[in-house]
Amino acid sequence: MPLRAGLRSDRPNHPDEPTASATMPDERSESPIDAHDCDDNDLEHLPQEKRIQLAVAACQANVMSQRRAATYYRVPRTTVQDRANGILTRTEAHAHERHLTQAQEDVLAEWIKSLGKRGIPLSLPTIGSYAADIYGAPLGATWAVRFKKRRPDLKVKWTSGLEECRARALNRPVVHDYFTLLAETIEQYDIQPKNIWNMDEKGIQLGVGDRIRALVDRDQKVVQKIESGNRDLVTIIECINGVGGALHPSVVFQGQRRDLRWGENNPCHASISISPNGWTDQELGSLWMVKDFAPASAEYLDDPGDYRLLILDGHNSHCTFRFNDFAQVEP
């Protein structure tokens, strides 16, 4: 049943109160639903700001009075009246106090949602760091908190631990949804198997894991070798496509300065970089995308406009604005 029927009142008119037919002639010929194509379900799922805008538009088009529009769209009448009189929203009134424009904040919010749905949720400090990159200068420590308050479409939630996530992911619905999304993405962008890539990282502690034959007590069932904890860590990045093609590996050594000997005896032409702890950090992850993956995988394209799909995990080195922005710009 149309919502309009639910707005009827059985209360008799006061003798001095004008009737609806005398004050709102336009409403006789055109219902709010016909004018704005909204039903109960539409209104229920619309955010309040959108409903306020529709109410103001209905008043300006002389479709409804302010009182009627406020009732129909379920918003405060005083708000409709203020907007119709040109009073700015709170967001618009304080826009000059913000560091990012409304358009920039909208783009940032959509990016946050996109990463969250891909299993890469961002903390408030991380979001503040990305906003500072957009702004071009450091922002206050509370900027992300204020940004969150301005965005009713975003919500702070606790993330799950890695092992818990892995356990939850190993079930039929989640696996089915993943491969459904994968198939839809491949079909939508017409991605060939040779342009579907999987990247992963492997950390290796130098000198650890070598097995030796040892002479021990006959009754000793488990033979363990104590390893030194002061071992250098090396990270190797591999990337293989759907037909078995492999890009040259990337090796990240632990150190402050590069040792020229690391490049000797390099038959696979691995790219070499360094980090203080031997892990890939956010900067190295972005450099790998730009310097290694993009040019090397482009050689497999039949046409420069063809799409490539890179499948990877949610490591924080893949969460930088530069990494994801480059991936969206490149085919």
Tab-separated table of N, CA and C in Angstrom, residues 71-164:
chain	number	residue	atom	x	y	z
A	71	THR	N	6.859	15.179	7.165
A	71	THR	CA	6.171	13.975	7.631
A	71	THR	C	6.405	12.815	6.675
A	72	TYR	N	6.287	13.095	5.391
A	72	TYR	CA	6.417	12.031	4.401
A	72	TYR	C	7.824	11.441	4.388
A	73	TYR	N	8.829	12.310	4.425
A	73	TYR	CA	10.213	11.830	4.335
A	73	TYR	C	10.837	11.549	5.704
A	74	ARG	N	10.038	11.706	6.769
A	74	ARG	CA	10.464	11.321	8.120
A	74	ARG	C	11.706	12.089	8.576
A	75	VAL	N	11.642	13.397	8.428
A	75	VAL	CA	12.736	14.263	8.850
A	75	VAL	C	12.153	15.423	9.651
A	76	PRO	N	12.941	16.113	10.474
A	76	PRO	CA	12.429	17.243	11.256
A	76	PRO	C	11.941	18.381	10.357
A	77	ARG	N	10.779	18.932	10.707
A	77	ARG	CA	10.229	20.020	9.894
A	77	ARG	C	11.125	21.248	9.951
A	78	THR	N	11.718	21.519	11.132
A	78	THR	CA	12.588	22.691	11.249
A	78	THR	C	13.811	22.572	10.342
A	79	THR	N	14.296	21.354	10.161
A	79	THR	CA	15.439	21.149	9.268
A	79	THR	C	15.058	21.444	7.830
A	80	VAL	N	13.883	20.962	7.411
A	80	VAL	CA	13.402	21.245	6.056
A	80	VAL	C	13.231	22.744	5.867
A	81	GLN	N	12.685	23.405	6.879
A	81	GLN	CA	12.471	24.849	6.797
A	81	GLN	C	13.799	25.591	6.686
A	82	ASP	N	14.780	25.191	7.503
A	82	ASP	CA	16.090	25.849	7.462
A	82	ASP	C	16.767	25.655	6.107
A	83	ARG	N	16.727	24.440	5.600
A	83	ARG	CA	17.362	24.179	4.304
A	83	ARG	C	16.673	24.975	3.197
A	84	ALA	N	15.350	25.023	3.246
A	84	ALA	CA	14.610	25.770	2.222
A	84	ALA	C	14.941	27.258	2.278
A	85	ASN	N	15.315	27.740	3.463
A	85	ASN	CA	15.667	29.154	3.631
A	85	ASN	C	17.146	29.414	3.380
A	86	GLY	N	17.866	28.384	2.927
A	86	GLY	CA	19.253	28.574	2.537
A	86	GLY	C	20.280	28.410	3.633
A	87	ILE	N	19.879	27.914	4.806
A	87	ILE	CA	20.838	27.700	5.888
A	87	ILE	C	21.688	26.474	5.565
A	88	LEU	N	23.004	26.594	5.714
A	88	LEU	CA	23.918	25.516	5.355
A	88	LEU	C	23.828	24.367	6.353
A	89	THR	N	24.190	23.175	5.877
A	89	THR	CA	24.311	22.034	6.773
A	89	THR	C	25.527	22.235	7.671
A	90	ARG	N	25.591	21.468	8.750
A	90	ARG	CA	26.737	21.583	9.647
A	90	ARG	C	28.032	21.250	8.920
A	91	THR	N	27.970	20.256	8.042
A	91	THR	CA	29.162	19.872	7.283
A	91	THR	C	29.618	21.000	6.374
A	92	GLU	N	28.655	21.632	5.676
A	92	GLU	CA	28.994	22.727	4.768
A	92	GLU	C	29.483	23.949	5.535
A	93	ALA	N	28.878	24.210	6.688
A	93	ALA	CA	29.242	25.394	7.457
A	93	ALA	C	30.674	25.327	7.974
A	94	HIS	N	31.146	24.108	8.259
A	94	HIS	CA	32.500	23.948	8.810
A	94	HIS	C	33.492	23.453	7.759
A	95	ALA	N	33.101	23.487	6.486
A	95	ALA	CA	33.974	22.956	5.431
A	95	ALA	C	35.300	23.698	5.375
A	96	HIS	N	35.277	25.021	5.642
A	96	HIS	CA	36.515	25.796	5.554
A	96	HIS	C	37.507	25.433	6.649
A	97	GLU	N	37.028	24.756	7.708
A	97	GLU	CA	37.905	24.377	8.801
A	97	GLU	C	38.604	23.044	8.546
A	98	ARG	N	38.193	22.316	7.524
A	98	ARG	CA	38.759	21.004	7.256
A	98	ARG	C	39.964	21.126	6.327
A	99	HIS	N	40.862	20.155	6.445
A	99	HIS	CA	42.054	20.155	5.607
A	99	HIS	C	41.769	19.589	4.226
A	100	LEU	N	40.907	18.582	4.141
A	100	LEU	CA	40.550	17.979	2.863
A	100	LEU	C	39.206	18.510	2.398
A	101	THR	N	39.035	18.607	1.098
A	101	THR	CA	37.740	19.006	0.563
A	101	THR	C	36.737	17.875	0.747
A	102	GLN	N	35.459	18.197	0.561
A	102	GLN	CA	34.433	17.166	0.683
A	102	GLN	C	34.655	16.059	-0.337
A	103	ALA	N	35.056	16.445	-1.553
A	103	ALA	CA	35.301	15.444	-2.597
A	103	ALA	C	36.461	14.528	-2.209
A	104	GLN	N	37.514	15.105	-1.631
A	104	GLN	CA	38.657	14.289	-1.211
A	104	GLN	C	38.272	13.333	-0.084
A	105	GLU	N	37.462	13.808	0.852
A	105	GLU	CA	37.016	12.931	1.938
A	105	GLU	C	36.110	11.824	1.412
A	106	ASP	N	35.291	12.135	0.416
A	106	ASP	CA	34.426	11.107	-0.170
A	106	ASP	C	35.260	10.016	-0.831
A	107	VAL	N	36.301	10.422	-1.561
A	107	VAL	CA	37.180	9.449	-2.212
A	107	VAL	C	37.900	8.609	-1.160
A	108	LEU	N	38.381	9.246	-0.098
A	108	LEU	CA	39.066	8.523	0.972
A	108	LEU	C	38.130	7.514	1.628
A	109	ALA	N	36.877	7.908	1.856
A	109	ALA	CA	35.908	7.002	2.479
A	109	ALA	C	35.638	5.790	1.596
A	110	GLU	N	35.481	6.012	0.295
A	110	GLU	CA	35.240	4.886	-0.611
A	110	GLU	C	36.446	3.956	-0.664
A	111	TRP	N	37.639	4.542	-0.574
A	111	TRP	CA	38.863	3.727	-0.576
A	111	TRP	C	38.940	2.883	0.688
A	112	ILE	N	38.566	3.470	1.826
A	112	ILE	CA	38.545	2.733	3.096
A	112	ILE	C	37.583	1.559	3.007
A	113	LYS	N	36.401	1.796	2.434
A	113	LYS	CA	35.413	0.724	2.295
A	113	LYS	C	35.935	-0.371	1.374
A	114	SER	N	36.560	0.042	0.276
A	114	SER	CA	37.064	-0.930	-0.694
A	114	SER	C	38.118	-1.833	-0.064
A	115	LEU	N	39.058	-1.242	0.677
A	115	LEU	CA	40.098	-2.046	1.314
A	115	LEU	C	39.510	-2.946	2.393
A	116	GLY	N	38.541	-2.440	3.145
A	116	GLY	CA	37.928	-3.245	4.190
A	116	GLY	C	37.249	-4.481	3.648
A	117	LYS	N	36.576	-4.331	2.507
A	117	LYS	CA	35.894	-5.470	1.901
A	117	LYS	C	36.883	-6.481	1.332
A	118	ARG	N	38.103	-6.033	1.051
A	118	ARG	CA	39.136	-6.937	0.540
A	118	ARG	C	39.978	-7.535	1.661
A	119	GLY	N	39.523	-7.342	2.910
A	119	GLY	CA	40.245	-7.921	4.030
A	119	GLY	C	41.437	-7.110	4.480
A	120	ILE	N	41.449	-5.798	4.156
A	120	ILE	CA	42.567	-4.941	4.553
A	120	ILE	C	42.007	-3.756	5.337
A	121	PRO	N	41.468	-3.977	6.533
A	121	PRO	CA	40.910	-2.863	7.307
A	121	PRO	C	42.004	-1.919	7.772
A	122	LEU	N	41.686	-0.630	7.815
A	122	LEU	CA	42.665	0.386	8.179
A	122	LEU	C	42.347	0.957	9.554
A	123	SER	N	43.355	1.131	10.375
A	123	SER	CA	43.181	1.753	11.682
A	123	SER	C	43.068	3.263	11.516
A	124	LEU	N	42.576	3.945	12.555
A	124	LEU	CA	42.446	5.397	12.490
A	124	LEU	C	43.802	6.082	12.295
A	125	PRO	N	44.874	5.673	12.982
A	125	PRO	CA	46.179	6.302	12.715
A	125	PRO	C	46.642	6.118	11.276
A	126	THR	N	46.376	4.942	10.700
A	126	THR	CA	46.770	4.704	9.311
A	126	THR	C	45.981	5.603	8.374
A	127	ILE	N	44.686	5.757	8.635
A	127	ILE	CA	43.854	6.636	7.814
A	127	ILE	C	44.352	8.072	7.919
A	128	GLY	N	44.720	8.491	9.130
A	128	GLY	CA	45.265	9.834	9.299
A	128	GLY	C	46.546	10.031	8.510
A	129	SER	N	47.369	8.989	8.445
A	129	SER	CA	48.608	9.060	7.672
A	129	SER	C	48.319	9.212	6.187
A	130	TYR	N	47.335	8.466	5.674
A	130	TYR	CA	46.981	8.572	4.263
A	130	TYR	C	46.381	9.939	3.949
A	131	ALA	N	45.576	10.459	4.877
A	131	ALA	CA	44.989	11.783	4.677
A	131	ALA	C	46.079	12.848	4.610
A	132	ALA	N	47.118	12.689	5.427
A	132	ALA	CA	48.237	13.629	5.391
A	132	ALA	C	48.951	13.575	4.047
A	133	ASP	N	49.043	12.379	3.451
A	133	ASP	CA	49.644	12.258	2.120
A	133	ASP	C	48.814	13.012	1.090
A	134	ILE	N	47.489	12.921	1.209
A	134	ILE	CA	46.616	13.633	0.274
A	134	ILE	C	46.742	15.141	0.475
A	135	TYR	N	46.766	15.566	1.732
A	135	TYR	CA	46.826	16.992	2.056
A	135	TYR	C	48.190	17.589	1.737
A	136	GLY	N	49.225	16.772	1.854
A	136	GLY	CA	50.571	17.252	1.565
A	136	GLY	C	51.300	17.807	2.761
A	137	ALA	N	50.754	17.615	3.950
A	137	ALA	CA	51.389	18.099	5.174
A	137	ALA	C	50.830	17.306	6.350
A	138	PRO	N	51.556	17.263	7.467
A	138	PRO	CA	51.055	16.516	8.632
A	138	PRO	C	49.732	17.080	9.131
A	139	LEU	N	48.865	16.190	9.623
A	139	LEU	CA	47.592	16.586	10.214
A	139	LEU	C	47.636	16.324	11.714
A	140	GLY	N	46.689	16.871	12.431
A	140	GLY	CA	46.643	16.672	13.871
A	140	GLY	C	46.384	15.223	14.243
A	141	ALA	N	46.733	14.878	15.480
A	141	ALA	CA	46.581	13.494	15.939
A	141	ALA	C	45.130	13.064	15.998
A	142	THR	N	44.208	14.023	16.094
A	142	THR	CA	42.783	13.682	16.219
A	142	THR	C	42.028	13.838	14.903
A	143	TRP	N	42.735	14.070	13.806
A	143	TRP	CA	42.032	14.297	12.535
A	143	TRP	C	41.171	13.099	12.160
A	144	ALA	N	41.717	11.897	12.280
A	144	ALA	CA	40.969	10.704	11.876
A	144	ALA	C	39.723	10.515	12.733
A	145	VAL	N	39.799	10.880	14.013
A	145	VAL	CA	38.627	10.766	14.893
A	145	VAL	C	37.541	11.724	14.435
A	146	ARG	N	37.916	12.952	14.100
A	146	ARG	CA	36.930	13.927	13.613
A	146	ARG	C	36.369	13.497	12.263
A	147	PHE	N	37.222	12.934	11.424
A	147	PHE	CA	36.772	12.436	10.121
A	147	PHE	C	35.729	11.343	10.307
A	148	LYS	N	35.975	10.442	11.246
A	148	LYS	CA	35.030	9.359	11.510
A	148	LYS	C	33.684	9.908	11.961
A	149	LYS	N	33.680	10.957	12.777
A	149	LYS	CA	32.425	11.554	13.246
A	149	LYS	C	31.649	12.203	12.103
A	150	ARG	N	32.363	12.656	11.078
A	150	ARG	CA	31.690	13.270	9.923
A	150	ARG	C	31.165	12.230	8.947
A	151	ARG	N	31.506	10.977	9.148
A	151	ARG	CA	31.148	9.934	8.187
A	151	ARG	C	30.248	8.891	8.846
A	152	PRO	N	28.934	9.078	8.810
A	152	PRO	CA	28.035	8.059	9.375
A	152	PRO	C	28.076	6.748	8.606
A	153	ASP	N	28.657	6.764	7.395
A	153	ASP	CA	28.746	5.532	6.603
A	153	ASP	C	29.938	4.671	7.009
A	154	LEU	N	30.757	5.153	7.960
A	154	LEU	CA	31.902	4.388	8.443
A	154	LEU	C	31.720	4.078	9.927
A	155	LYS	N	32.252	2.967	10.362
A	155	LYS	CA	32.099	2.542	11.754
A	155	LYS	C	33.369	1.850	12.224
A	156	VAL	N	33.752	2.112	13.462
A	156	VAL	CA	34.930	1.476	14.047
A	156	VAL	C	34.536	0.112	14.601
A	157	LYS	N	35.252	-0.927	14.195
A	157	LYS	CA	34.999	-2.282	14.669
A	157	LYS	C	36.327	-2.956	14.993
A	158	TRP	N	36.275	-3.913	15.898
A	158	TRP	CA	37.469	-4.686	16.223
A	158	TRP	C	37.734	-5.703	15.120
A	159	THR	N	38.986	-5.827	14.744
A	159	THR	CA	39.351	-6.852	13.771
A	159	THR	C	39.605	-8.168	14.495
A	160	SER	N	39.584	-9.243	13.742
A	160	SER	CA	39.852	-10.563	14.305
A	160	SER	C	41.319	-10.916	14.125
A	161	GLY	N	41.840	-11.736	15.018
A	161	GLY	CA	43.222	-12.171	14.912
A	161	GLY	C	43.440	-13.009	13.671
A	162	LEU	N	44.698	-13.100	13.248
A	162	LEU	CA	45.020	-13.799	12.003
A	162	LEU	C	44.585	-15.253	12.053
A	163	GLU	N	44.906	-15.950	13.142
A	163	GLU	CA	44.549	-17.367	13.214
A	163	GLU	C	43.042	-17.548	13.234
A	164	GLU	N	42.333	-16.640	13.933
A	164	GLU	CA	40.873	-16.725	13.961
A	164	GLU	C	40.305	-16.491	12.571
